[in-house]
Tab-separated table of C-alpha atoms (C1' of nucleotides) in Angstrom:
chain	number	residue	atom	x	y	z
E	1	MET	CA	114.608	164.270	150.534
E	2	ALA	CA	117.756	165.714	151.989
E	3	SER	CA	118.578	162.863	152.682
E	4	LEU	CA	119.143	160.556	149.534
E	5	GLY	CA	122.014	163.180	148.998
E	6	ALA	CA	120.662	162.950	145.594
E	7	ASN	CA	122.179	166.213	143.064
E	8	GLU	CA	120.188	168.967	141.503
E	9	ALA	CA	119.180	166.913	138.172
E	10	THR	CA	118.425	163.353	140.396
E	11	HIS	CA	116.293	164.621	142.273
E	12	LEU	CA	114.069	165.734	139.416
E	13	ARG	CA	114.484	162.858	138.147
E	14	LEU	CA	112.519	161.688	141.282
E	15	GLN	CA	109.932	163.673	141.934
E	16	ALA	CA	108.861	162.324	138.531
E	17	LEU	CA	108.590	158.887	139.681
E	18	THR	CA	107.693	159.592	143.521
E	19	ARG	CA	104.152	158.780	145.108
E	20	TYR	CA	103.789	160.995	148.068
E	21	VAL	CA	101.674	158.276	150.352
E	22	GLY	CA	100.203	159.745	153.386
E	23	ALA	CA	99.476	157.422	155.996
E	24	ARG	CA	97.100	157.777	158.826
E	25	SER	CA	98.289	156.081	162.266
E	26	GLY	CA	96.754	151.904	161.369
E	27	ASP	CA	96.715	151.837	158.413
E	28	SER	CA	97.953	148.619	156.075
E	29	ARG	CA	98.679	148.182	152.345
E	30	VAL	CA	100.549	151.461	152.310
E	31	THR	CA	101.730	150.238	148.992
E	32	ASP	CA	101.211	148.426	146.546
E	33	ASN	CA	102.683	145.067	146.512
E	34	SER	CA	102.206	143.695	142.637
E	35	ALA	CA	105.764	145.455	142.215
E	36	SER	CA	108.854	146.190	144.279
E	37	GLN	CA	109.003	149.017	145.674
E	38	VAL	CA	111.742	151.525	147.427
E	39	VAL	CA	109.691	153.775	150.138
E	40	LEU	CA	111.384	156.539	152.391
E	41	VAL	CA	109.851	157.429	155.442
E	42	VAL	CA	109.900	160.940	155.740
E	43	GLU	CA	108.307	161.148	158.924
E	44	GLY	CA	106.659	158.926	161.298
E	45	ALA	CA	107.083	154.986	162.319
E	46	VAL	CA	105.654	152.143	159.976
E	47	LYS	CA	106.258	148.540	159.932
E	48	LEU	CA	107.107	145.667	157.007
E	49	ILE	CA	105.438	142.698	157.716
E	50	ALA	CA	105.723	139.161	156.284
E	51	SER	CA	101.942	137.008	155.727
E	52	ALA	CA	102.716	133.202	155.676
E	53	SER	CA	99.337	131.222	154.703
E	54	ALA	CA	97.385	130.546	157.622
E	55	GLY	CA	97.048	133.845	158.741
E	56	ARG	CA	100.417	134.330	160.491
E	57	THR	CA	102.198	137.103	159.992
E	58	GLN	CA	105.759	137.951	160.455
E	59	VAL	CA	106.680	141.646	161.217
E	60	MET	CA	109.829	142.667	159.495
E	61	GLY	CA	111.472	145.023	160.621
E	62	PHE	CA	110.198	148.806	161.834
E	63	TYR	CA	111.444	151.556	159.969
E	64	PHE	CA	111.527	155.448	161.371
E	65	LYS	CA	112.298	158.928	160.086
E	66	ASP	CA	114.415	158.647	157.219
E	67	ASP	CA	114.954	154.775	157.437
E	68	PHE	CA	114.389	153.060	153.636
E	69	ILE	CA	112.883	150.438	153.332
E	70	TYR	CA	112.712	147.597	150.141
E	71	VAL	CA	109.331	145.780	149.844
E	72	PRO	CA	109.198	143.574	147.413
E	73	ALA	CA	106.589	141.955	145.701
E	74	ARG	CA	104.479	139.715	146.729
E	75	GLU	CA	106.512	135.532	145.782
E	76	THR	CA	106.528	133.008	147.861
E	77	HIS	CA	105.040	135.503	151.008
E	78	ALA	CA	103.358	138.877	150.718
E	79	TYR	CA	105.307	142.132	152.297
E	80	ASN	CA	103.499	144.643	153.447
E	81	LEU	CA	103.614	148.390	154.707
E	82	CYS	CA	101.629	149.021	157.472
E	83	ALA	CA	101.475	152.705	159.191
E	84	LEU	CA	102.405	152.838	163.189
E	85	LYS	CA	101.239	156.404	164.013
E	86	ASP	CA	100.739	158.865	161.329
E	87	CYS	CA	103.430	158.897	158.274
E	88	GLU	CA	103.902	160.164	155.767
E	89	LEU	CA	106.160	157.934	153.091
E	90	VAL	CA	107.916	158.637	149.820
E	91	ALA	CA	107.931	155.813	147.424
E	92	PHE	CA	109.503	154.343	143.992
E	93	PRO	CA	108.819	151.758	141.629
E	94	ALA	CA	111.957	149.790	142.134
E	95	THR	CA	113.347	148.911	139.038
E	96	GLU	CA	113.009	152.476	138.025
E	97	PHE	CA	114.877	153.949	141.534
E	98	ILE	CA	117.547	151.567	140.525
E	99	ARG	CA	117.896	152.665	137.586
E	100	LEU	CA	118.065	155.772	138.458
E	101	ALA	CA	120.661	155.150	141.363
E	102	GLN	CA	123.162	154.159	138.485
E	103	SER	CA	123.754	157.539	137.129
E	104	ASP	CA	123.431	158.770	140.639
E	105	LYS	CA	126.856	157.993	142.925
E	106	THR	CA	125.064	159.383	145.848
E	107	LEU	CA	121.732	157.609	145.478
E	108	ASN	CA	123.232	154.531	144.652
E	109	ASN	CA	125.716	154.966	147.800
E	110	ASN	CA	122.836	155.474	150.274
E	111	PHE	CA	120.558	152.445	148.211
E	112	LEU	CA	123.808	150.697	148.819
E	113	SER	CA	125.121	151.213	152.792
E	114	HIS	CA	121.044	151.118	152.990
E	115	LEU	CA	120.271	147.979	152.056
E	116	LEU	CA	124.242	146.153	153.354
E	117	CYS	CA	122.719	147.531	157.049
E	118	ALA	CA	119.369	145.928	156.026
E	119	LEU	CA	120.923	142.119	155.507
E	120	SER	CA	123.328	142.918	158.497
E	121	ARG	CA	119.591	143.708	160.828
E	122	CYS	CA	118.215	140.646	159.341
E	123	ARG	CA	121.074	138.747	159.407
E	124	GLU	CA	120.934	139.370	163.667
E	125	LYS	CA	116.989	138.378	163.531
E	126	SER	CA	117.266	134.978	161.970
E	127	LEU	CA	120.280	134.217	164.579
E	128	ALA	CA	118.137	135.740	167.431
E	129	LEU	CA	114.617	134.111	165.816
E	130	GLY	CA	116.367	130.761	165.457
E	131	GLN	CA	118.997	130.108	168.754
E	132	LYS	CA	118.251	132.851	171.562
E	133	THR	CA	116.032	132.467	174.456
E	134	ALA	CA	112.462	134.721	174.807
E	135	ARG	CA	114.766	136.678	177.438
E	136	GLU	CA	116.935	137.479	174.883
E	137	ARG	CA	115.095	138.077	172.279
E	138	VAL	CA	113.296	140.693	174.049
E	139	ALA	CA	116.496	141.367	176.201
E	140	THR	CA	118.163	142.440	171.699
E	141	PHE	CA	114.708	143.926	170.683
E	142	LEU	CA	114.785	146.232	173.954
E	143	VAL	CA	118.733	146.976	172.711
E	144	SER	CA	117.984	147.636	168.882
E	145	MET	CA	115.262	149.891	169.746
E	146	ALA	CA	117.573	152.278	172.006
E	147	GLU	CA	120.433	152.125	169.411
E	148	ARG	CA	117.014	153.391	166.653
E	149	ILE	CA	114.862	155.576	168.623
E	150	GLY	CA	116.491	155.982	172.471
E	151	ALA	CA	116.853	159.273	173.860
E	152	PRO	CA	120.347	158.879	175.632
E	153	PHE	CA	119.713	158.425	179.729
E	154	SER	CA	121.626	157.773	182.700
E	155	ASN	CA	123.980	154.986	181.518
E	156	GLY	CA	120.940	153.604	179.489
E	157	ALA	CA	118.042	154.597	177.458
E	158	LEU	CA	114.353	156.334	177.580
E	159	LEU	CA	112.346	154.956	174.867
E	160	ASP	CA	108.814	155.514	173.002
E	161	LEU	CA	107.639	152.696	171.655
E	162	PRO	CA	105.103	153.167	168.997
E	163	MET	CA	104.044	149.437	167.948
E	164	SER	CA	101.920	146.794	170.337
E	165	ARG	CA	103.363	144.412	172.509
E	166	ARG	CA	101.637	142.183	169.701
E	167	ASP	CA	103.526	144.003	167.162
E	168	ILE	CA	106.705	143.336	170.102
E	169	GLY	CA	105.655	139.663	169.364
E	170	ASP	CA	104.908	139.242	165.684
E	171	ASN	CA	109.118	140.639	165.645
E	172	ILE	CA	110.968	138.319	167.347
E	173	GLY	CA	108.520	134.818	167.242
E	174	LEU	CA	106.856	135.561	170.422
E	175	THR	CA	102.970	135.425	172.193
E	176	ILE	CA	101.976	138.844	173.292
E	177	GLU	CA	101.991	136.897	176.870
E	178	THR	CA	105.251	136.009	176.176
E	179	VAL	CA	107.155	139.525	175.725
E	180	SER	CA	104.752	140.953	178.578
E	181	ARG	CA	106.401	138.093	181.124
E	182	GLN	CA	109.710	138.575	179.707
E	183	MET	CA	109.125	142.555	180.023
E	184	THR	CA	107.836	141.966	183.474
E	185	GLU	CA	110.913	139.899	184.297
E	186	LEU	CA	113.211	142.324	182.854
E	187	ARG	CA	111.600	145.108	185.195
E	188	ASN	CA	111.862	142.547	188.566
E	189	ALA	CA	115.514	142.895	187.522
E	190	GLY	CA	116.646	145.849	187.883
E	191	LEU	CA	117.233	146.274	183.681
E	192	VAL	CA	114.675	148.444	182.900
E	193	SER	CA	111.294	150.458	184.065
E	194	THR	CA	108.393	150.917	182.630
E	195	SER	CA	105.289	153.752	182.949
E	196	GLY	CA	102.345	153.083	180.563
E	197	ARG	CA	102.161	150.621	177.109
E	198	SER	CA	105.395	152.475	175.888
E	199	GLN	CA	107.355	154.211	177.944
E	200	VAL	CA	110.592	151.737	178.608
E	201	LYS	CA	113.388	152.849	180.589
E	202	ILE	CA	116.622	151.162	180.285
E	203	LEU	CA	119.050	151.678	183.457
E	204	ASP	CA	121.698	149.638	182.811
E	205	LEU	CA	122.301	148.806	178.913
E	206	ALA	CA	125.565	146.950	179.562
E	207	ALA	CA	123.314	144.473	181.387
E	208	LEU	CA	120.823	144.679	178.716
E	209	LYS	CA	123.646	144.062	176.178
E	210	GLN	CA	124.621	140.786	177.966
E	211	GLU	CA	120.901	139.188	178.620
E	212	ALA	CA	120.864	139.865	174.408
E	213	GLY	CA	123.062	137.568	174.295
E	214	HIS	CA	125.955	139.894	172.305
E	215	LEU	CA	129.775	139.074	171.684
E	216	PRO	CA	131.667	140.871	175.223
E	217	GLY	CA	134.660	143.612	174.507
E	218	LEU	CA	133.683	145.664	171.550
E	219	SER	CA	131.522	148.760	170.499
M	1	MET	CA	135.044	135.663	137.561
M	2	ALA	CA	133.584	135.940	134.303
M	3	SER	CA	130.242	136.222	136.689
M	4	LEU	CA	130.959	139.352	137.989
M	5	GLY	CA	130.204	140.515	134.250
M	6	ALA	CA	133.180	143.302	134.833
M	7	ASN	CA	134.058	145.044	131.712
M	8	GLU	CA	138.110	144.761	131.178
M	9	ALA	CA	139.406	147.771	132.911
M	10	THR	CA	137.249	146.505	136.181
M	11	HIS	CA	138.506	143.381	135.315
M	12	LEU	CA	142.145	143.873	136.244
M	13	ARG	CA	142.000	146.029	138.820
M	14	LEU	CA	139.499	143.710	140.462
M	15	GLN	CA	141.689	140.810	140.514
M	16	ALA	CA	145.041	143.579	141.836
M	17	LEU	CA	142.636	142.920	145.746
M	18	THR	CA	141.261	139.514	145.032
M	19	ARG	CA	142.277	137.489	147.650
M	20	TYR	CA	142.171	133.378	146.211
M	21	VAL	CA	141.171	130.700	148.667
M	22	GLY	CA	141.458	127.273	148.162
M	23	ALA	CA	140.021	125.810	151.571
M	24	ARG	CA	139.323	122.024	152.278
M	25	SER	CA	136.225	120.288	153.032
M	26	GLY	CA	135.284	121.418	156.903
M	27	ASP	CA	137.268	124.785	157.247
M	28	SER	CA	136.327	126.638	159.306
M	29	ARG	CA	137.390	130.859	159.254
M	30	VAL	CA	137.501	130.443	155.980
M	31	THR	CA	138.097	134.484	155.505
M	32	ASP	CA	139.694	137.379	157.174
M	33	ASN	CA	136.638	138.802	159.995
M	34	SER	CA	138.382	142.331	161.042
M	35	ALA	CA	136.625	143.936	157.839
M	36	SER	CA	133.699	143.272	155.550
M	37	GLN	CA	134.390	140.989	152.948
M	38	VAL	CA	132.573	139.849	149.271
M	39	VAL	CA	133.611	137.405	148.538
M	40	LEU	CA	132.834	135.091	145.505
M	41	VAL	CA	132.026	131.018	145.037
M	42	VAL	CA	134.012	129.592	142.350
M	43	GLU	CA	133.495	126.522	143.288
M	44	GLY	CA	132.248	124.215	145.956
M	45	ALA	CA	130.108	124.425	149.051
M	46	VAL	CA	130.398	126.921	152.101
M	47	LYS	CA	128.104	128.420	154.933
M	48	LEU	CA	127.947	131.947	156.379
M	49	ILE	CA	127.916	130.576	159.853
M	50	ALA	CA	126.465	133.268	162.799
M	51	SER	CA	128.264	132.556	166.581
M	52	ALA	CA	126.170	133.920	169.235
M	53	SER	CA	127.752	134.209	172.503
M	54	ALA	CA	127.077	130.815	175.386
M	55	GLY	CA	128.845	129.011	171.712
M	56	ARG	CA	125.248	128.736	169.596
M	57	THR	CA	125.832	129.110	165.865
M	58	GLN	CA	123.911	129.847	163.308
M	59	VAL	CA	123.988	128.848	159.828
M	60	MET	CA	123.034	131.572	158.188
M	61	GLY	CA	123.090	130.125	154.644
M	62	PHE	CA	124.672	128.032	151.977
M	63	TYR	CA	126.419	129.648	149.291
M	64	PHE	CA	127.487	127.709	145.950
M	65	LYS	CA	128.440	128.275	142.663
M	66	ASP	CA	128.400	131.719	141.195
M	67	ASP	CA	127.129	132.804	144.653
M	68	PHE	CA	128.105	136.044	145.943
M	69	ILE	CA	128.706	136.264	149.908
M	70	TYR	CA	128.766	139.576	152.068
M	71	VAL	CA	130.052	139.162	155.335
M	72	PRO	CA	130.091	141.369	158.006
M	73	ALA	CA	132.641	142.493	159.749
M	74	ARG	CA	131.871	140.796	163.956
M	75	GLU	CA	130.494	143.176	166.171
M	76	THR	CA	127.652	141.900	168.094
M	77	HIS	CA	128.419	138.315	166.696
M	78	ALA	CA	130.481	137.487	164.545
M	79	TYR	CA	130.255	135.732	161.429
M	80	ASN	CA	132.652	133.220	159.332
M	81	LEU	CA	132.171	131.646	156.223
M	82	CYS	CA	132.774	127.333	156.273
M	83	ALA	CA	133.856	125.034	153.329
M	84	LEU	CA	131.298	122.332	153.512
M	85	LYS	CA	133.134	120.532	150.645
M	86	ASP	CA	136.763	120.636	148.509
M	87	CYS	CA	136.256	125.535	147.782
M	88	GLU	CA	137.505	127.452	145.420
M	89	LEU	CA	136.720	131.222	146.602
M	90	VAL	CA	136.990	134.807	145.710
M	91	ALA	CA	137.633	137.330	148.739
M	92	PHE	CA	137.736	141.205	148.436
M	93	PRO	CA	138.065	143.729	151.001
M	94	ALA	CA	133.850	145.335	150.741
M	95	THR	CA	135.074	148.805	151.006
M	96	GLU	CA	137.931	148.680	147.800
M	97	PHE	CA	135.121	146.478	146.151
M	98	ILE	CA	131.952	148.533	146.219
M	99	ARG	CA	134.599	151.916	145.472
M	100	LEU	CA	135.279	149.758	142.542
M	101	ALA	CA	131.627	148.362	141.032
M	102	GLN	CA	131.333	152.920	141.701
M	103	SER	CA	132.975	152.853	138.341
M	104	ASP	CA	131.726	149.342	136.413
M	105	LYS	CA	128.093	150.068	136.039
M	106	THR	CA	127.741	145.436	135.535
M	107	LEU	CA	129.392	144.439	138.236
M	108	ASN	CA	127.178	147.370	140.897
M	109	ASN	CA	124.505	145.419	139.230
M	110	ASN	CA	125.133	141.997	139.662
M	111	PHE	CA	126.116	142.948	143.255
M	112	LEU	CA	122.982	145.298	144.001
M	113	SER	CA	120.362	142.151	142.570
M	114	HIS	CA	122.790	139.771	144.946
M	115	LEU	CA	122.292	141.353	148.010
M	116	LEU	CA	117.879	142.142	147.186
M	117	CYS	CA	118.278	138.414	146.422
M	118	ALA	CA	120.077	137.845	149.695
M	119	LEU	CA	117.778	140.109	150.862
M	120	SER	CA	115.316	138.715	150.589
M	121	ARG	CA	115.762	135.066	151.448
M	122	CYS	CA	117.099	136.650	154.813
M	123	ARG	CA	113.629	138.087	155.565
M	124	GLU	CA	112.104	134.814	154.149
M	125	LYS	CA	114.128	132.881	156.589
M	126	SER	CA	113.325	135.204	159.370
M	127	LEU	CA	109.423	133.950	158.581
M	128	ALA	CA	110.363	130.875	158.734
M	129	LEU	CA	112.712	130.679	161.780
M	130	GLY	CA	109.849	133.121	163.798
M	131	GLN	CA	106.172	131.784	162.364
M	132	LYS	CA	106.590	128.435	161.093
M	133	THR	CA	106.770	124.901	162.593
M	134	ALA	CA	109.329	121.949	162.008
M	135	ARG	CA	107.591	120.250	159.781
M	136	GLU	CA	106.566	123.810	157.244
M	137	ARG	CA	110.670	123.975	158.022
M	138	VAL	CA	112.125	121.459	156.957
M	139	ALA	CA	109.911	121.313	153.834
M	140	THR	CA	111.212	125.294	152.816
M	141	PHE	CA	114.113	124.066	153.051
M	142	LEU	CA	114.642	121.418	150.503
M	143	VAL	CA	112.052	123.295	148.724
M	144	SER	CA	114.834	125.957	148.360
M	145	MET	CA	117.189	123.796	148.317
M	146	ALA	CA	115.922	122.350	145.405
M	147	GLU	CA	115.252	125.434	143.474
M	148	ARG	CA	119.320	126.372	143.743
M	149	ILE	CA	120.894	122.952	143.598
M	150	GLY	CA	118.097	120.539	142.400
M	151	ALA	CA	118.653	118.191	139.537
M	152	PRO	CA	114.878	118.245	137.798
M	153	PHE	CA	113.181	114.722	137.713
M	154	SER	CA	109.633	114.078	137.086
M	155	ASN	CA	107.512	116.473	139.122
M	156	GLY	CA	110.085	116.773	141.844
M	157	ALA	CA	114.181	117.224	141.924
M	158	LEU	CA	116.842	115.550	142.776
M	159	LEU	CA	119.179	116.605	145.669
M	160	ASP	CA	122.923	116.313	146.727
M	161	LEU	CA	123.015	117.652	149.708
M	162	PRO	CA	126.452	118.847	150.871
M	163	MET	CA	125.891	119.873	154.538
M	164	SER	CA	125.502	117.196	157.834
M	165	ARG	CA	121.813	117.775	159.664
M	166	ARG	CA	123.675	119.422	162.221
M	167	ASP	CA	124.086	122.193	159.613
M	168	ILE	CA	120.411	122.735	158.143
M	169	GLY	CA	119.454	122.162	162.183
M	170	ASP	CA	121.453	124.958	162.834
M	171	ASN	CA	119.845	126.661	159.489
M	172	ILE	CA	116.385	126.803	160.545
M	173	GLY	CA	116.660	126.262	163.724
M	174	LEU	CA	116.277	123.215	164.859
M	175	THR	CA	118.609	120.404	166.824
M	176	ILE	CA	119.378	116.917	164.125
M	177	GLU	CA	116.669	114.723	166.152
M	178	THR	CA	113.726	117.106	165.364
M	179	VAL	CA	115.770	117.229	161.216
M	180	SER	CA	115.369	113.439	161.029
M	181	ARG	CA	111.957	112.737	162.468
M	182	GLN	CA	110.191	115.211	160.038
M	183	MET	CA	111.955	113.678	157.104
M	184	THR	CA	111.683	110.536	158.658
M	185	GLU	CA	107.560	112.160	158.420
M	186	LEU	CA	107.590	113.322	154.654
M	187	ARG	CA	108.749	110.195	154.173
M	188	ASN	CA	105.980	108.661	155.829
M	189	ALA	CA	103.647	110.894	153.916
M	190	GLY	CA	105.360	109.934	150.276
M	191	LEU	CA	106.456	113.384	149.843
M	192	VAL	CA	110.379	112.055	149.466
M	193	SER	CA	112.667	109.574	149.146
M	194	THR	CA	116.159	109.527	151.054
M	195	SER	CA	119.501	106.982	149.692
M	196	GLY	CA	122.286	107.148	152.063
M	197	ARG	CA	122.998	110.514	154.152
M	198	SER	CA	122.240	112.910	150.937
M	199	GLN	CA	120.689	111.996	148.671
M	200	VAL	CA	117.454	113.156	149.002
M	201	LYS	CA	114.274	112.537	145.890
M	202	ILE	CA	111.784	114.993	145.997
M	203	LEU	CA	108.827	113.114	145.189
M	204	ASP	CA	106.253	116.158	144.408
M	205	LEU	CA	107.278	119.455	144.427
M	206	ALA	CA	103.683	121.023	144.322
M	207	ALA	CA	102.845	119.569	147.838
M	208	LEU	CA	106.135	119.794	149.138
M	209	LYS	CA	105.699	123.959	148.807
M	210	GLN	CA	102.271	123.304	150.372
M	211	GLU	CA	104.106	121.943	153.132
M	212	ALA	CA	106.231	124.500	153.268
M	213	GLY	CA	103.293	127.288	154.055
M	214	HIS	CA	103.190	128.513	150.965
M	215	LEU	CA	100.626	131.183	149.524
M	216	PRO	CA	98.989	129.176	147.194
M	217	GLY	CA	99.435	130.208	143.272
M	218	LEU	CA	101.282	132.465	141.306
M	219	SER	CA	105.728	131.088	141.005
F	1	DC	C1'	136.910	92.347	154.458
F	2	DG	C1'	136.665	94.137	159.199
F	3	DA	C1'	136.462	97.713	162.743
F	4	DC	C1'	136.370	101.882	164.485
F	5	DG	C1'	134.351	106.532	164.296
F	6	DT	C1'	131.087	109.231	163.015
F	7	DC	C1'	126.812	110.938	162.338
F	8	DA	C1'	121.734	109.895	161.109
F	9	DT	C1'	117.549	107.808	163.605
F	10	DT	C1'	114.334	106.315	166.506
F	11	DG	C1'	112.478	106.434	172.060
F	12	DA	C1'	111.752	108.448	176.588
F	13	DT	C1'	111.375	112.247	179.074
F	14	DT	C1'	111.934	117.265	180.372
F	15	DT	C1'	110.999	121.984	179.286
F	16	DC	C1'	110.245	126.883	177.737
F	17	DG	C1'	106.988	128.578	175.256
F	18	DG	C1'	102.103	128.343	173.712
F	19	DT	C1'	97.125	128.284	174.117
F	20	DC	C1'	93.123	129.482	177.380
F	21	DA	C1'	91.305	131.883	180.530
F	22	DA	C1'	90.423	135.859	183.833
F	23	DA	C1'	92.331	140.148	185.439
F	24	DC	C1'	93.387	144.654	185.660
F	25	DC	C1'	94.702	149.128	183.177
F	26	DG	C1'	94.583	153.548	181.286
F	27	DA	C1'	92.941	156.334	177.302
F	28	DA	C1'	88.624	158.344	174.921
F	29	DC	C1'	83.882	158.687	175.338
F	30	DG	C1'	79.732	160.744	176.851
C	1	DC	C1'	83.133	160.824	186.837
C	2	DG	C1'	82.013	156.811	185.852
C	3	DT	C1'	81.317	153.612	181.610
C	4	DT	C1'	83.440	151.173	178.347
C	5	DC	C1'	86.977	149.282	175.252
C	6	DG	C1'	90.651	147.496	173.865
C	7	DG	C1'	95.668	146.697	175.132
C	8	DT	C1'	98.411	144.525	178.761
C	9	DT	C1'	99.708	141.449	182.687
C	10	DT	C1'	99.018	137.425	185.289
C	11	DG	C1'	97.512	132.497	186.516
C	12	DA	C1'	97.013	127.630	185.177
C	13	DC	C1'	97.738	124.038	182.357
C	14	DC	C1'	98.769	121.942	177.788
C	15	DG	C1'	101.775	120.587	173.706
C	16	DA	C1'	105.419	120.581	170.728
C	17	DA	C1'	110.061	120.710	169.785
C	18	DA	C1'	114.438	120.061	173.721
C	19	DT	C1'	117.452	117.480	175.442
C	20	DC	C1'	118.790	112.498	177.237
C	21	DA	C1'	120.032	108.552	176.002
C	22	DA	C1'	120.790	104.229	173.099
C	23	DT	C1'	120.603	102.497	168.719
C	24	DG	C1'	122.029	102.004	163.980
C	25	DA	C1'	123.984	103.109	159.397
C	26	DC	C1'	127.236	104.604	156.522
C	27	DG	C1'	132.301	105.898	154.964
C	28	DT	C1'	137.331	104.610	155.443
C	29	DC	C1'	140.915	103.392	156.735
C	30	DG	C1'	144.092	99.827	157.918
DNA sequence: CGACGTCATTGATTTCGGTCAAACCGAACG
DNA sequence: CGTTCGGTTTGACCGAAATCAATGACGTCG
């Protein structure tokens, strides 16, 4: 829990709240959803899914080592965490976590900057889902993953994606077939190469960002 | 600024940071976007828009009296506030606002709960944009507006929408034509009635929620 | 009051991505 | 090493929403 940056006293009180959760790959319903939770990924990778009625699911996001996740209690839609690989997670009831953060500036700041980051990412996703074409969405997804879990490589990145095509599709609002087709097109365009189900090599990150509809310049 | 709930000392320091912004209806670029801003709507209504390349814009959200808005600095996409009617706004540089919030619990809590609310709404929007049909999106939009600015009415609500059909379309990822058609269908189905461009009467909120794809029960 | 301009509605047609279906691949197993 | 099974890719076709094109309504300003 070093990543929480909490001081000694806070650390002890956090431990008292902690629900350690070990999850095996594919586990769903990792956390209680009758109350909002704050979850920290110690090791592994998870997806946060939201369910509309009719069994349709949207993958709200993917989370990796050291990521915070705010998992709200069920309201108009139900949220659940689901492990993409074997995981080590730490969960706190949100209300108590927040109360505790009030007395620890570092913890509070960590939580705040996480929330700002989560909000930014969620807005980027909204923009993608509302305005972007399939091609742009897949490119956007790959750029985002490259920035988060990619290993630098030449003028691109190496990716080992822990999620299935279905997860990707549910994340960017496309079907697995469309994701697959767009990946093929990106491969044909020489922007990426793939090997096996999960290995993706981004050959030209700048061009991929262009394809993703990012504003030119900066970053 | 009573809504900030800040104590006396904080209040004074906030005033020192404050950039009062009066905006006329239709004004764009209300805030500086070279640095992140925290904006409070004192009076009026604004939209937060994000621009992808190629001039496409997504309305990230609508904000009304007493709403907080976190407006990030330009990165992969550019964000801007735009007034829907004559407004009175108060803007703070985000970094200084956050620093100040560290020493005032009430302010910090207000900001925190605002962020959690914004994140929830943004996730709901992602779900809508990623999974829902045009019909469901329009219904979802109306339900959301009813909850935020609707006047209770029978078993429904009365709405006076300050935004255009284009704004609505850009918000829920549809064209104005599709929004219009769906409104017509909802009217034909007896769920709403309209008069003029902006008056909407929701006749059966429960049925509209059903139409919106909300989970049954609760709320 | 009337004419103009903007915004909204309605209709015809196109298109992108979804659906359905078949072939293909790769990892785990005997 | 071959089989099997889930996940992926590819192809043919379909449909919901976008686009294109008029028409219609509202508000506002002379």
